[in-house]
Amino acid sequence: MNPGGAILGSLGRRRLVWALGLAICFAPTIQAASVQDIANTDWGEQLVRFFSFRDASLRYALVGSVLLGLSCGLLGSFIVVRRMALVGDALSHAVLPGVALGFLWNMSKDPWAIFVGAVVAGLAGTAMVSALTRTTRLKEDTALGLVLATFFAVGICLVTMIQRLPTGNKSGLDKFLFGQAAALGGDDVSLMAIVTLVAVTLVGLFYKELLATSFDPGFARSSGIPAEWVHHGLMLMLAASTVIALQAVGVVLVSAMLITPAATAYLLTDRMHRMLLLASGCGVLAGVTGAFFSFVGRGLPTGPLMVIGASTVFTCAYFMGPRHGVIARWWRHRQSAARTERENTLKALYHIWENGGFRDVGTTLADLAERRKETIDEALGRSRMLAGHGFATVDSNVVYFTPEGRQRAAEIVRNHRLWELYLTNSANIAPDHVHDDAERIEHVLGETVVRELERRLNYATVDPHGKSIPGPRDIHRDAAVRGGDGGVRNPEETS
Amino acid sequence: MNELIPAFDWHQVMVAPWTEDLELFGWIGLMGLLVTASCGLVGNYLILRRMALMGDAVSHSVLPGLVIAFLWSGSRGTWPMFAGALVAGVTTTLLIDAIHRRTRVKQDAAIGIAFSTLFAIGMLLTSIYSQQVDLDAECVLYGEIAFVPLEPMVTLGGVEIGPVSLVRMAGVLLVVGLLIIAFYKELLVASFDDGLARAMGINPAWVHHGLMAILSIVVVSAFEAVGAILVIAMLILPGATASLITRRLSHMHAIVLVHALLSAWLGVSLEVWLDCSIGAAMVVGGAAVFAVVWAVIAWLNHLHTSQRPPSPTSTNDL
């Protein structure tokens, strides 16, 4: 791009790209990598320079990227929860002809003219999408793609025509395509501040309406909220915040600044107001990182850097989100699978105990293995797992319930049989079709649901297959009630 | 304004490109036709399967594949390019699946995140290795269809056939056409009726992956000519126009070819008149054809409904 500084810059740039590559692959280690790089070069100095507000143009770039991250994150949250993410994409491409027409207004990069032109073009684009889906057989995705590309093509035609003009050559319109935060001026930043302020105010004022129309359109209609107007207002604000982000991020990638920070926040929280705060935070973080690396990398386009910053944050949330992250989900899944496995073993032990008339002193591993159709080794492993959780004790090759284990086993069998009876009685399902469903639900029925089921089934004691349902007395009894020792054995006695 | 829009000269705009300047515009027009036709044929299936935005995603995300293939092989050969595009296409689908299957993020947001990230990586690599990679921001956006006539000619047995990228594009169109003819029934059934396809022993997953692979190949060969974003238009516009006119898949294919011819012709004329980017001009030409068809169909529908009252049993069989 700049042949003069290229040779000097290429070393630093190559290091930068490796750092960014690492950031994508190993998001957690990025911290260490970038600290290392700053220590090796004079990046530390540049970091100070970037954040010290010394140069006017850097100051504009910093403030501008904060503002755009804020407004894009805020409004992007609504399009993500409304499942309109790609409407944002179409909107952001559709503004290009408006930018060119705004420039043609008086052949200068007047921020206000460009702003008005672009917002109008963006709204025309969304209006055309809804016109297409309403009047033709085309589906929404086709209409979005069609409008996006057509408007963009018209914009490219206009931009290339302007660049052919003697005055248009140095118009800086190409900065709108991939973004250059360093090209922001005072006028641009004050426009961004106004739009962000209006966006924050409007979201604050109409928070309730936006929330209702996003999550429960039926409720919103019945409480008299004009959903159409909320939608149009949101589109207008979306177009405005897209347009102010154009100079810094560029037409091609501005949709990512709407979608990615909001999706990151969506992974981190379940409350809308927290999502708005988090999305704005992620947007600001991505914006500032992008602007900084673009400044350090001398002439690297800002847009791609901001998007890579946002995607890095998203990658972190994707893997390490506390509730919805992939690792947390995997861990929860593993935990519940292990618990189900334990409970199935307990149930098998209970069945063997029941078939022996509740008299046997313990269960041999051979019986357990036969019941579960496993090898003796597997049965031993499962019994040891139970022992590890205090549900059983294993002595040579006999398994004994502990009181807790017997209680839990009786609960699981009760849940299973209650559910079978409920499905047969209340849902009219044939008795031989209820087992598989009960097999799944027995692990998740809570106490209150069990009480409710018992009440509805009149405290029945026999399930559809003629087996007795363990009642509270069976579950919480002490060893003597049914005679024998109930299979429970005092650990001290074994020695 | 007069500087911006030059006077319209009939001979200059409509006649000269196909007579005096045929040497120059003939290749460009032919290239436009080939690009739009192959994109349109694949695009038909994207529209039918409601995957239009996968076209959007793949057309953005082939960029890093292309750049890495350039850096890897050090040349602009056809095969490294196709390999890069295939890898990039597969990566995109895998990323989208990984995001929307494993988390609560919905598919539309997942598409947006995946392609913008890949495209950003591609753009960054392009700017960093601008010396090594013969591909810049201009090319990514506008394409290089204007340089087609300047390319070295491919000769076969001493006869000049055409410029390199044009011959490649023709090969791609040929392959796409042959594949559609060979697997017409499979594609048709898998696009409309998943269950029937399974019953007939067609694996819909394979059809899906095959389509994505062909899409990547078509997109990457069209990419150089018209740029990343205009490819989306060439994928969607012909098929959208065709699906306004007819409901039969075979007729849609035929209409796509006519649409490709019209947009190439209108595009060249528009470019000669306004002196703008050729790829964009072709898309604008194609969009104009779409707009005319849309208006005519709407007018016909209007006539139809005003002449006789709508019958309650009117069927909507698609």
XYZ file of C-alpha atoms in Angstrom, chain A residues 2 93 125 164 172 274 343 429 441:
9
model
C 2.736 2.479 0.915
C -24.432 -3.163 2.253
C -33.177 -1.406 1.091
C -13.088 8.839 -12.477
C -11.491 9.249 0.255
C -27.105 -7.152 31.086
C -28.766 -43.871 39.264
C -50.720 -44.517 26.663
C -37.709 -38.690 33.107
